[in-house]
Amino acid sequence: MQDVSAISGNSIPADEPKLNYINNGHTLKSWLLTKDHKRIALMYLLSVSAFFLMGGIYAAFIRLELLTPASDLLETATYNKVFTQHGILMVFFFLIPAIPAILGNFLLPLMIGAKDLALPRINLLSLYIYWIGGIITLWALMKGGVDTGWTFYTPYSTTFSNSYVMAVGIGVFINGFSSILTGLNFIVSIHTMRAPGMTWFRLPLFVWAHYATSLVMILGTPVVAITILLVAIERFARIGIFDPAIGGDPILFQHLFWFYSHPAVYIMILPGMGVISEVIAGFSRKRIFGYEFVAFSSIAIAVFGFLVWGHHMFVSGQSVFAGLVFSFLTMVVAVPSAIKTFNWVATMYKGSISYDTPMLYAIGFLGLFLVGGLTGLFLGSIGLTVHLTDTYFIVAHFHYVMVGGQVIAYLAGIHYWWPKMTGRMYSEFWGKVSAMLVFVGFNLTFFPQFILGYMGMPRRYASYPEELQVLNIFSTAGASVLGIGLLMPVVYLIHSLFYGKKAADNPWMHPGLEWRTSSPPPTENFKEMPVVTWEAYDFGEESGLDIEEARRREAVTV
Amino acid sequence: MTAHGDTHEHHEPGLQHQFEDMNQQEESVSIAMWAFLAQEIMFFGGLFTAYLVFRWRFPMAFAAGSNHLDPFWGGLNTLVLIVSSLTMALTVYYAQKGNRTLQVAMIVLTMLFGSVFLGVKAIEYTDKYNHGLVPVTGWNKKVKEDTSAPHVTEQDCTQVGHGDGDDHYVNPKGEFQWKDCSLVKLAQEKNYLTADEKIGYFTNGEIDADKFRDKVRLFYFIYFVMTGLHALHMIIGLGVMLWLLWKAWIGTYGPKYYAPVEISGLYWHFVDIVWIFLFPLLYLLGRHFLH
Amino acid sequence: MSDNHAEHEEHIGIPGYIVIFLILVVGTIFTYFSSFWDLDSIFPGANTLLALAIAFTKMMFVILYFMHVRWSSKTIWLAAVASFFWLLIMFAFTMQDYFTRVSGVFSA
């Protein structure tokens, strides 16, 4: 290599890494008005992390309050606001945008070999909409907050609650359009921006997962937007269609709300599944087992996810027939998730696994998602759910899926692509420690809640009977471990920005297109339009990987 | 490859940096617009679902409310929108042909018809305001007690003729007004009432005018939210057309580059389609009960 | 690429657009007058069915010709069909609850 540049006398290779998307323009304006998907992703990373931190602080208050049976730390009314705001910030401002808007934005064009997303200005607009929605919501929280639960159930939210329902509702409404625009951008980009040779079945599964997610975003989010708008109108005009006193229908609210909000849990998990597919295939150095099945199971989850919303309403007055139908379909939607899990495990079987930090997170995901998914079947059974509904069993279930699934996948993804995003390597040692802490802390926090829920502890109460205290203490102790585990990456990742060693273009020796450009990538992503001649997850020499280098790397890590 | 893209960038007007050529750009924006329309369909879909549920539960209240909307104005507006859709389609046609004059003329006509639609809507809303049919208390015309007019005694609500009595009512607080429940009587005689209606309109087996009024008010709530949201889309559409008018005026569009006209047209036609459904659903259904 | 554009321009031309327009006008007038007939005496809901059938037909003409879907790519077809399919999901699965509220259908 050196010889070639010496002969040609060309000094460009030496200068090449200097200009990348981060140092290409230093003014604030060059960031705020950028159309570069990578910069937008970084700004999302900062904003979403801020919301995650705030949601986490609320979570800390919830766990501290529940340390003792009496409601002593917080008044019950304050407690209502705290858990509501924890839910709203986490669901609408962290879980939904986390992977699509940060990792998806950054990686999707790189993975399909495009210069940018198809609609860069719309992409920037979605960030601004996210900020506006977030600011309105934060303003409402400062003014006094909201206490309806993140679901805004009527008629409480429309008639009885004296908190800032409308302001928060409008914040969420506006924020919804941010995710609609992101989804729209992804769908268009995946359809039209693929590089030559990048056929649909050569797409990384991360892209497939984001395609499915985008479908849900586009087709589901507007429904919750109109529903929240109706709630706001009803509060404002003091009349509306959800008020049972005048013949309105609160169950209709639940239908409309869950039409989006159940598929929304797939918005919250599908991108995570995409990350896990990448990480597991990569660190097993093996083509993913049953690529087509994993790809289509993403689409299947997106479609079937729309058919099961009624399982949130088993005890709220829908007809028994509807309950049976929704219960049955809930069992059906478990199938594609199971397909994915089996295929990930089968991918690891006889793979040459290296236990880097992302892989540790991914393996943690497998176990936690399994527990979260299977307990979902308990709750989807129309008989059993009567006992378990609105208890801590549900709380534990969705935290296993949301935190054990999406948050852990998000961390896996951040660690996996951190070298690409920033050009720096983080401390592998601390990475592994944090992965372990998160896993242990998470289980300690939420596994006792399964038992608590089964014993009958209802959710959303600030106090509980004394005999449940031991398990609650376990849970709070676990939460502190989890909190430390989650704060550690903040420290060592920021540290790596300044003191981390420079990352190679392809530090993991993986075949994806995103690893075939410099770290961090230049503004236009690729020096030349890439032409794809290899299949997805092809770890052989045909895909142009330096096998010798990969072996050397493996020898060092093992 | 990049060199290939660069040559195009210099030759094609309006080619964005992220695309390789115009074909890719056109395909992208049209898929984007359709995805956006899918989003819009679901946005209105939530309201249509609400309409469906309440019409299923209270068909007579909906028929009664619907009978107080004027199908003449509704029908006129339908025709106006269809004409504007035609002129919009022709705008795209002339943009493709590169005929700037007719293109501008068609945009102006489209905007004109769009404005007529909004004007008619305003007439209708005013009418509802004057007759106490806005579902929100205080948002109707406040009618003070008029001593000169003959005092209206409490009538049996099934005897109130439909359409009359509107001019004599007293409404100091601007509340929603509905006196006529003759349709309930009719449906009761013909045994049309649904299970929800048998509970929803009656107190102790007697027709309860207030309970029926509440159900009619639900119809008007849905009417105002749906048509209001539709009108909002029209206003946004007019804004888009204004921008399009400017771009067409300076001669941006021709056979090689007309995608913005095309996708604005898609939006305009979509708004038309929503109205194509709103017209029969809100104005016409249930009309035969009284004719 | 220029071939593509030429193909785009063909569509149905001005006479074609006028015909579609007239169909839409006739549909509007027909739906107006048909709403006064008492079709419910044939079977309950016949009026609603007719009105929606007309509206649906009008919509198809607008989508296929004014919105050029007839000449569009498969992706566009997919987007158009999928959005209505999802709307149908929302209607069907919401209404399967309301339709079966009456006592006797699996209820106590």
Short mmCIF file of N, CA and C in Angstrom, two decimals, chain A residues 86-227:
data_model
loop_
_atom_site.label_atom_id
_atom_site.label_comp_id
_atom_site.label_asym_id
_atom_site.label_seq_id
_atom_site.Cartn_x
_atom_site.Cartn_y
_atom_site.Cartn_z
N HIS A 86 -42.75 9.12 33.90
CA HIS A 86 -41.77 8.09 33.55
C HIS A 86 -42.22 7.38 32.28
N GLY A 87 -43.50 6.99 32.26
CA GLY A 87 -44.01 6.25 31.09
C GLY A 87 -43.99 7.09 29.84
N ILE A 88 -44.48 8.31 29.94
CA ILE A 88 -44.59 9.14 28.73
C ILE A 88 -43.20 9.45 28.16
N LEU A 89 -42.28 9.85 29.03
CA LEU A 89 -40.94 10.17 28.52
C LEU A 89 -40.28 8.94 27.93
N MET A 90 -40.39 7.82 28.63
CA MET A 90 -39.71 6.63 28.15
C MET A 90 -40.33 6.11 26.86
N VAL A 91 -41.66 6.04 26.80
CA VAL A 91 -42.28 5.46 25.62
C VAL A 91 -42.15 6.38 24.41
N PHE A 92 -42.64 7.62 24.57
CA PHE A 92 -42.75 8.47 23.38
C PHE A 92 -41.44 9.16 23.03
N PHE A 93 -40.61 9.41 24.02
CA PHE A 93 -39.42 10.21 23.74
C PHE A 93 -38.11 9.42 23.82
N PHE A 94 -38.20 8.19 24.33
CA PHE A 94 -36.98 7.39 24.30
C PHE A 94 -37.15 6.12 23.46
N LEU A 95 -38.08 5.23 23.89
CA LEU A 95 -38.13 3.91 23.24
C LEU A 95 -38.44 3.99 21.75
N ILE A 96 -39.42 4.83 21.40
CA ILE A 96 -39.81 4.87 19.99
C ILE A 96 -38.71 5.46 19.11
N PRO A 97 -38.14 6.61 19.46
CA PRO A 97 -37.09 7.12 18.57
C PRO A 97 -35.71 6.48 18.77
N ALA A 98 -35.48 5.79 19.90
CA ALA A 98 -34.10 5.41 20.23
C ALA A 98 -33.36 4.76 19.06
N ILE A 99 -33.77 3.56 18.69
CA ILE A 99 -32.98 2.89 17.65
C ILE A 99 -33.25 3.44 16.26
N PRO A 100 -34.53 3.64 15.85
CA PRO A 100 -34.72 4.15 14.48
C PRO A 100 -34.07 5.51 14.26
N ALA A 101 -34.30 6.45 15.16
CA ALA A 101 -33.84 7.81 14.86
C ALA A 101 -32.35 7.97 15.07
N ILE A 102 -31.73 7.17 15.93
CA ILE A 102 -30.28 7.31 16.13
C ILE A 102 -29.54 6.33 15.21
N LEU A 103 -29.66 5.05 15.54
CA LEU A 103 -28.89 4.07 14.77
C LEU A 103 -29.44 3.94 13.35
N GLY A 104 -30.78 3.94 13.23
CA GLY A 104 -31.38 3.81 11.90
C GLY A 104 -30.97 4.95 11.01
N ASN A 105 -31.11 6.16 11.52
CA ASN A 105 -30.72 7.33 10.75
C ASN A 105 -29.26 7.26 10.32
N PHE A 106 -28.42 6.87 11.25
CA PHE A 106 -27.00 6.86 10.95
C PHE A 106 -26.65 5.76 9.95
N LEU A 107 -27.23 4.58 10.18
CA LEU A 107 -26.73 3.41 9.47
C LEU A 107 -27.47 3.05 8.20
N LEU A 108 -28.76 3.39 8.16
CA LEU A 108 -29.54 2.89 7.04
C LEU A 108 -28.94 3.30 5.69
N PRO A 109 -28.62 4.58 5.47
CA PRO A 109 -28.01 4.93 4.18
C PRO A 109 -26.66 4.24 3.99
N LEU A 110 -25.88 4.11 5.07
CA LEU A 110 -24.59 3.43 4.93
C LEU A 110 -24.78 1.97 4.53
N MET A 111 -25.79 1.33 5.15
CA MET A 111 -25.97 -0.10 4.90
C MET A 111 -26.47 -0.38 3.49
N ILE A 112 -27.27 0.56 2.93
CA ILE A 112 -27.77 0.30 1.58
C ILE A 112 -26.89 0.98 0.54
N GLY A 113 -25.84 1.64 0.98
CA GLY A 113 -24.89 2.23 0.04
C GLY A 113 -25.39 3.50 -0.61
N ALA A 114 -26.08 4.35 0.17
CA ALA A 114 -26.60 5.60 -0.39
C ALA A 114 -25.83 6.79 0.17
N LYS A 115 -25.95 7.93 -0.53
CA LYS A 115 -25.27 9.13 -0.05
C LYS A 115 -25.98 9.73 1.14
N ASP A 116 -27.28 9.55 1.19
CA ASP A 116 -28.07 10.10 2.29
C ASP A 116 -29.42 9.41 2.25
N LEU A 117 -30.29 9.74 3.18
CA LEU A 117 -31.67 9.29 3.07
C LEU A 117 -32.31 9.98 1.87
N ALA A 118 -33.45 9.45 1.43
CA ALA A 118 -34.06 10.02 0.23
C ALA A 118 -34.53 11.44 0.46
N LEU A 119 -34.95 11.76 1.70
CA LEU A 119 -35.52 13.07 1.96
C LEU A 119 -34.78 13.73 3.13
N PRO A 120 -33.60 14.27 2.87
CA PRO A 120 -32.78 14.79 3.98
C PRO A 120 -33.44 15.95 4.73
N ARG A 121 -34.16 16.80 3.99
CA ARG A 121 -34.77 17.94 4.67
C ARG A 121 -35.91 17.48 5.59
N ILE A 122 -36.67 16.48 5.09
CA ILE A 122 -37.74 15.90 5.93
C ILE A 122 -37.11 15.29 7.18
N ASN A 123 -35.94 14.71 7.01
CA ASN A 123 -35.24 14.11 8.14
C ASN A 123 -34.91 15.17 9.19
N LEU A 124 -34.40 16.30 8.74
CA LEU A 124 -34.10 17.39 9.67
C LEU A 124 -35.38 17.89 10.31
N LEU A 125 -36.43 17.99 9.49
CA LEU A 125 -37.73 18.44 10.01
C LEU A 125 -38.19 17.53 11.14
N SER A 126 -38.00 16.23 10.97
CA SER A 126 -38.47 15.30 12.00
C SER A 126 -37.72 15.54 13.31
N LEU A 127 -36.45 15.92 13.21
CA LEU A 127 -35.70 16.24 14.43
C LEU A 127 -36.29 17.47 15.11
N TYR A 128 -36.59 18.48 14.30
CA TYR A 128 -37.17 19.70 14.89
C TYR A 128 -38.53 19.43 15.50
N ILE A 129 -39.33 18.61 14.82
CA ILE A 129 -40.64 18.27 15.37
C ILE A 129 -40.47 17.55 16.70
N TYR A 130 -39.47 16.67 16.74
CA TYR A 130 -39.18 15.97 18.00
C TYR A 130 -38.84 16.96 19.10
N TRP A 131 -38.02 17.95 18.76
CA TRP A 131 -37.64 18.95 19.75
C TRP A 131 -38.86 19.75 20.22
N ILE A 132 -39.69 20.17 19.24
CA ILE A 132 -40.86 20.98 19.62
C ILE A 132 -41.78 20.17 20.54
N GLY A 133 -42.09 18.92 20.11
CA GLY A 133 -42.93 18.07 20.95
C GLY A 133 -42.32 17.87 22.32
N GLY A 134 -41.01 17.66 22.35
CA GLY A 134 -40.33 17.45 23.62
C GLY A 134 -40.39 18.68 24.50
N ILE A 135 -40.19 19.86 23.91
CA ILE A 135 -40.19 21.09 24.71
C ILE A 135 -41.58 21.34 25.29
N ILE A 136 -42.61 21.13 24.46
CA ILE A 136 -43.98 21.34 24.98
C ILE A 136 -44.24 20.38 26.14
N THR A 137 -43.83 19.13 25.96
CA THR A 137 -44.05 18.15 27.02
C THR A 137 -43.29 18.55 28.28
N LEU A 138 -42.03 18.93 28.11
CA LEU A 138 -41.24 19.31 29.28
C LEU A 138 -41.85 20.52 29.98
N TRP A 139 -42.32 21.48 29.17
CA TRP A 139 -42.95 22.66 29.74
C TRP A 139 -44.14 22.24 30.61
N ALA A 140 -44.95 21.29 30.07
CA ALA A 140 -46.11 20.83 30.83
C ALA A 140 -45.67 20.13 32.11
N LEU A 141 -44.56 19.39 32.03
CA LEU A 141 -44.09 18.69 33.22
C LEU A 141 -43.60 19.69 34.28
N MET A 142 -42.96 20.77 33.81
CA MET A 142 -42.50 21.78 34.75
C MET A 142 -43.69 22.48 35.41
N LYS A 143 -44.70 22.75 34.61
CA LYS A 143 -45.85 23.48 35.14
C LYS A 143 -46.61 22.68 36.19
N GLY A 144 -46.53 21.37 36.13
CA GLY A 144 -47.29 20.61 37.12
C GLY A 144 -47.51 19.17 36.72
N GLY A 145 -47.23 18.85 35.47
CA GLY A 145 -47.24 17.45 35.10
C GLY A 145 -48.61 16.88 34.84
N VAL A 146 -48.61 15.58 34.64
CA VAL A 146 -49.83 14.90 34.23
C VAL A 146 -49.92 13.60 35.01
N ASP A 147 -51.14 13.16 35.32
CA ASP A 147 -51.27 12.02 36.22
C ASP A 147 -52.21 10.94 35.68
N THR A 148 -52.38 10.86 34.38
CA THR A 148 -53.37 9.93 33.85
C THR A 148 -52.81 8.56 33.55
N GLY A 149 -51.54 8.35 33.75
CA GLY A 149 -50.90 7.16 33.19
C GLY A 149 -50.57 7.47 31.75
N TRP A 150 -49.56 6.77 31.21
CA TRP A 150 -49.13 7.15 29.86
C TRP A 150 -50.20 6.85 28.82
N THR A 151 -51.24 6.07 29.21
CA THR A 151 -52.26 5.67 28.25
C THR A 151 -53.37 6.70 28.09
N PHE A 152 -53.41 7.73 28.91
CA PHE A 152 -54.43 8.79 28.79
C PHE A 152 -55.85 8.23 28.79
N TYR A 153 -56.13 7.20 29.59
CA TYR A 153 -57.45 6.58 29.51
C TYR A 153 -58.55 7.57 29.82
N THR A 154 -59.59 7.52 28.99
CA THR A 154 -60.80 8.31 29.23
C THR A 154 -61.72 7.50 30.12
N PRO A 155 -62.65 8.10 30.82
CA PRO A 155 -62.94 9.52 30.93
C PRO A 155 -62.04 10.26 31.93
N TYR A 156 -61.11 9.52 32.57
CA TYR A 156 -60.28 10.21 33.55
C TYR A 156 -59.53 11.37 32.90
N SER A 157 -58.88 11.09 31.76
CA SER A 157 -58.06 12.13 31.13
C SER A 157 -58.91 13.27 30.59
N THR A 158 -60.16 12.97 30.18
CA THR A 158 -60.95 14.01 29.54
C THR A 158 -61.77 14.80 30.54
N THR A 159 -62.23 14.16 31.60
CA THR A 159 -63.20 14.82 32.45
C THR A 159 -62.67 15.12 33.84
N PHE A 160 -61.90 14.19 34.41
CA PHE A 160 -61.65 14.30 35.84
C PHE A 160 -60.25 14.79 36.20
N SER A 161 -59.27 14.49 35.40
CA SER A 161 -57.91 14.84 35.79
C SER A 161 -57.70 16.35 35.75
N ASN A 162 -57.07 16.88 36.80
CA ASN A 162 -56.82 18.32 36.85
C ASN A 162 -55.39 18.65 36.49
N SER A 163 -54.73 17.81 35.74
CA SER A 163 -53.34 18.07 35.42
C SER A 163 -53.21 18.53 33.96
N TYR A 164 -51.99 18.69 33.51
CA TYR A 164 -51.76 19.25 32.19
C TYR A 164 -51.90 18.21 31.08
N VAL A 165 -53.08 17.60 31.01
CA VAL A 165 -53.28 16.54 30.02
C VAL A 165 -53.16 17.08 28.60
N MET A 166 -53.78 18.25 28.39
CA MET A 166 -53.83 18.77 27.03
C MET A 166 -52.44 19.12 26.51
N ALA A 167 -51.67 19.80 27.35
CA ALA A 167 -50.33 20.20 26.91
C ALA A 167 -49.47 18.98 26.61
N VAL A 168 -49.51 17.99 27.51
CA VAL A 168 -48.71 16.80 27.26
C VAL A 168 -49.24 16.07 26.03
N GLY A 169 -50.58 16.02 25.93
CA GLY A 169 -51.18 15.37 24.77
C GLY A 169 -50.70 16.01 23.48
N ILE A 170 -50.66 17.33 23.46
CA ILE A 170 -50.23 18.02 22.24
C ILE A 170 -48.75 17.75 21.98
N GLY A 171 -47.95 17.71 23.07
CA GLY A 171 -46.55 17.36 22.90
C GLY A 171 -46.38 16.00 22.25
N VAL A 172 -47.17 15.03 22.74
CA VAL A 172 -47.08 13.68 22.19
C VAL A 172 -47.59 13.65 20.76
N PHE A 173 -48.68 14.40 20.52
CA PHE A 173 -49.27 14.49 19.18
C PHE A 173 -48.22 14.99 18.18
N ILE A 174 -47.55 16.08 18.54
CA ILE A 174 -46.54 16.65 17.65
C ILE A 174 -45.39 15.67 17.46
N ASN A 175 -44.97 15.07 18.58
CA ASN A 175 -43.86 14.14 18.51
C ASN A 175 -44.17 12.96 17.59
N GLY A 176 -45.48 12.58 17.54
CA GLY A 176 -45.88 11.48 16.66
C GLY A 176 -45.48 11.74 15.22
N PHE A 177 -45.59 13.00 14.78
CA PHE A 177 -45.27 13.28 13.39
C PHE A 177 -43.78 13.14 13.12
N SER A 178 -42.97 13.32 14.16
CA SER A 178 -41.55 13.08 13.99
C SER A 178 -41.31 11.63 13.61
N SER A 179 -41.99 10.71 14.29
CA SER A 179 -41.71 9.31 13.97
C SER A 179 -42.37 8.93 12.65
N ILE A 180 -43.51 9.56 12.31
CA ILE A 180 -44.10 9.29 10.99
C ILE A 180 -43.11 9.68 9.89
N LEU A 181 -42.52 10.86 10.02
CA LEU A 181 -41.61 11.34 8.98
C LEU A 181 -40.37 10.46 8.89
N THR A 182 -39.87 10.02 10.05
CA THR A 182 -38.72 9.13 10.03
C THR A 182 -39.07 7.85 9.28
N GLY A 183 -40.25 7.27 9.61
CA GLY A 183 -40.66 6.03 8.96
C GLY A 183 -40.82 6.22 7.46
N LEU A 184 -41.42 7.34 7.10
CA LEU A 184 -41.63 7.63 5.68
C LEU A 184 -40.30 7.68 4.93
N ASN A 185 -39.36 8.37 5.54
CA ASN A 185 -38.04 8.51 4.95
C ASN A 185 -37.37 7.15 4.75
N PHE A 186 -37.48 6.30 5.77
CA PHE A 186 -36.85 4.97 5.68
C PHE A 186 -37.47 4.16 4.55
N ILE A 187 -38.80 4.16 4.48
CA ILE A 187 -39.45 3.34 3.46
C ILE A 187 -39.01 3.78 2.08
N VAL A 188 -39.06 5.11 1.86
CA VAL A 188 -38.66 5.61 0.54
C VAL A 188 -37.20 5.25 0.26
N SER A 189 -36.34 5.47 1.24
CA SER A 189 -34.91 5.21 1.00
C SER A 189 -34.67 3.74 0.68
N ILE A 190 -35.33 2.85 1.42
CA ILE A 190 -35.07 1.43 1.18
C ILE A 190 -35.56 1.05 -0.21
N HIS A 191 -36.64 1.69 -0.65
CA HIS A 191 -37.15 1.36 -1.98
C HIS A 191 -36.25 1.89 -3.08
N THR A 192 -35.76 3.12 -2.95
CA THR A 192 -35.15 3.75 -4.13
C THR A 192 -33.67 4.03 -4.01
N MET A 193 -33.09 3.93 -2.82
CA MET A 193 -31.72 4.42 -2.67
C MET A 193 -30.68 3.30 -2.58
N ARG A 194 -31.09 2.07 -2.82
CA ARG A 194 -30.12 0.98 -2.67
C ARG A 194 -29.05 1.06 -3.75
N ALA A 195 -27.83 0.73 -3.37
CA ALA A 195 -26.71 0.78 -4.31
C ALA A 195 -26.88 -0.33 -5.36
N PRO A 196 -26.20 -0.19 -6.49
CA PRO A 196 -26.26 -1.25 -7.50
C PRO A 196 -25.85 -2.58 -6.89
N GLY A 197 -26.61 -3.62 -7.16
CA GLY A 197 -26.28 -4.95 -6.63
C GLY A 197 -26.86 -5.21 -5.26
N MET A 198 -27.35 -4.16 -4.59
CA MET A 198 -27.92 -4.37 -3.27
C MET A 198 -29.39 -4.75 -3.43
N THR A 199 -29.62 -6.04 -3.69
CA THR A 199 -30.99 -6.50 -3.88
C THR A 199 -31.68 -6.59 -2.52
N TRP A 200 -33.00 -6.81 -2.58
CA TRP A 200 -33.75 -6.87 -1.33
C TRP A 200 -33.19 -7.94 -0.41
N PHE A 201 -32.78 -9.08 -1.01
CA PHE A 201 -32.33 -10.18 -0.14
C PHE A 201 -30.83 -10.12 0.14
N ARG A 202 -30.22 -9.01 -0.23
CA ARG A 202 -28.86 -8.77 0.25
C ARG A 202 -28.85 -7.71 1.33
N LEU A 203 -30.03 -7.16 1.62
CA LEU A 203 -30.10 -6.12 2.65
C LEU A 203 -29.77 -6.73 4.01
N PRO A 204 -29.04 -6.00 4.83
CA PRO A 204 -28.85 -6.47 6.20
C PRO A 204 -30.21 -6.56 6.90
N LEU A 205 -30.33 -7.45 7.87
CA LEU A 205 -31.62 -7.63 8.54
C LEU A 205 -32.01 -6.40 9.35
N PHE A 206 -31.02 -5.62 9.72
CA PHE A 206 -31.29 -4.33 10.37
C PHE A 206 -32.19 -3.48 9.49
N VAL A 207 -31.93 -3.52 8.19
CA VAL A 207 -32.72 -2.72 7.26
C VAL A 207 -34.13 -3.29 7.14
N TRP A 208 -34.22 -4.61 7.05
CA TRP A 208 -35.55 -5.24 7.01
C TRP A 208 -36.35 -4.87 8.25
N ALA A 209 -35.71 -4.95 9.39
CA ALA A 209 -36.42 -4.62 10.63
C ALA A 209 -36.89 -3.18 10.61
N HIS A 210 -36.07 -2.29 10.06
CA HIS A 210 -36.48 -0.89 10.01
C HIS A 210 -37.58 -0.67 8.99
N TYR A 211 -37.59 -1.48 7.95
CA TYR A 211 -38.69 -1.37 6.99
C TYR A 211 -40.00 -1.71 7.69
N ALA A 212 -39.99 -2.81 8.44
CA ALA A 212 -41.19 -3.22 9.15
C ALA A 212 -41.60 -2.16 10.17
N THR A 213 -40.61 -1.64 10.89
CA THR A 213 -40.89 -0.60 11.88
C THR A 213 -41.54 0.60 11.22
N SER A 214 -41.01 0.98 10.06
CA SER A 214 -41.52 2.16 9.38
C SER A 214 -42.97 1.95 8.96
N LEU A 215 -43.29 0.72 8.53
CA LEU A 215 -44.68 0.43 8.18
C LEU A 215 -45.59 0.74 9.36
N VAL A 216 -45.19 0.26 10.54
CA VAL A 216 -46.02 0.48 11.72
C VAL A 216 -46.09 1.97 12.03
N MET A 217 -44.97 2.65 11.90
CA MET A 217 -44.96 4.09 12.20
C MET A 217 -45.93 4.84 11.30
N ILE A 218 -45.91 4.52 10.02
CA ILE A 218 -46.74 5.27 9.08
C ILE A 218 -48.21 4.92 9.27
N LEU A 219 -48.50 3.63 9.47
CA LEU A 219 -49.90 3.23 9.48
C LEU A 219 -50.53 3.32 10.86
N GLY A 220 -49.73 3.33 11.90
CA GLY A 220 -50.29 3.35 13.25
C GLY A 220 -50.32 4.72 13.89
N THR A 221 -49.19 5.42 13.80
CA THR A 221 -49.05 6.68 14.52
C THR A 221 -50.17 7.69 14.25
N PRO A 222 -50.61 7.86 12.99
CA PRO A 222 -51.68 8.85 12.78
C PRO A 222 -52.93 8.54 13.59
N VAL A 223 -53.20 7.26 13.85
CA VAL A 223 -54.42 6.94 14.59
C VAL A 223 -54.32 7.44 16.03
N VAL A 224 -53.15 7.24 16.65
CA VAL A 224 -53.03 7.74 18.01
C VAL A 224 -53.01 9.26 18.00
N ALA A 225 -52.48 9.84 16.93
CA ALA A 225 -52.47 11.30 16.85
C ALA A 225 -53.89 11.83 16.87
N ILE A 226 -54.75 11.26 16.03
CA ILE A 226 -56.13 11.76 15.97
C ILE A 226 -56.84 11.48 17.29
N THR A 227 -56.50 10.35 17.94
CA THR A 227 -57.15 10.01 19.20
C THR A 227 -56.78 11.03 20.27
#
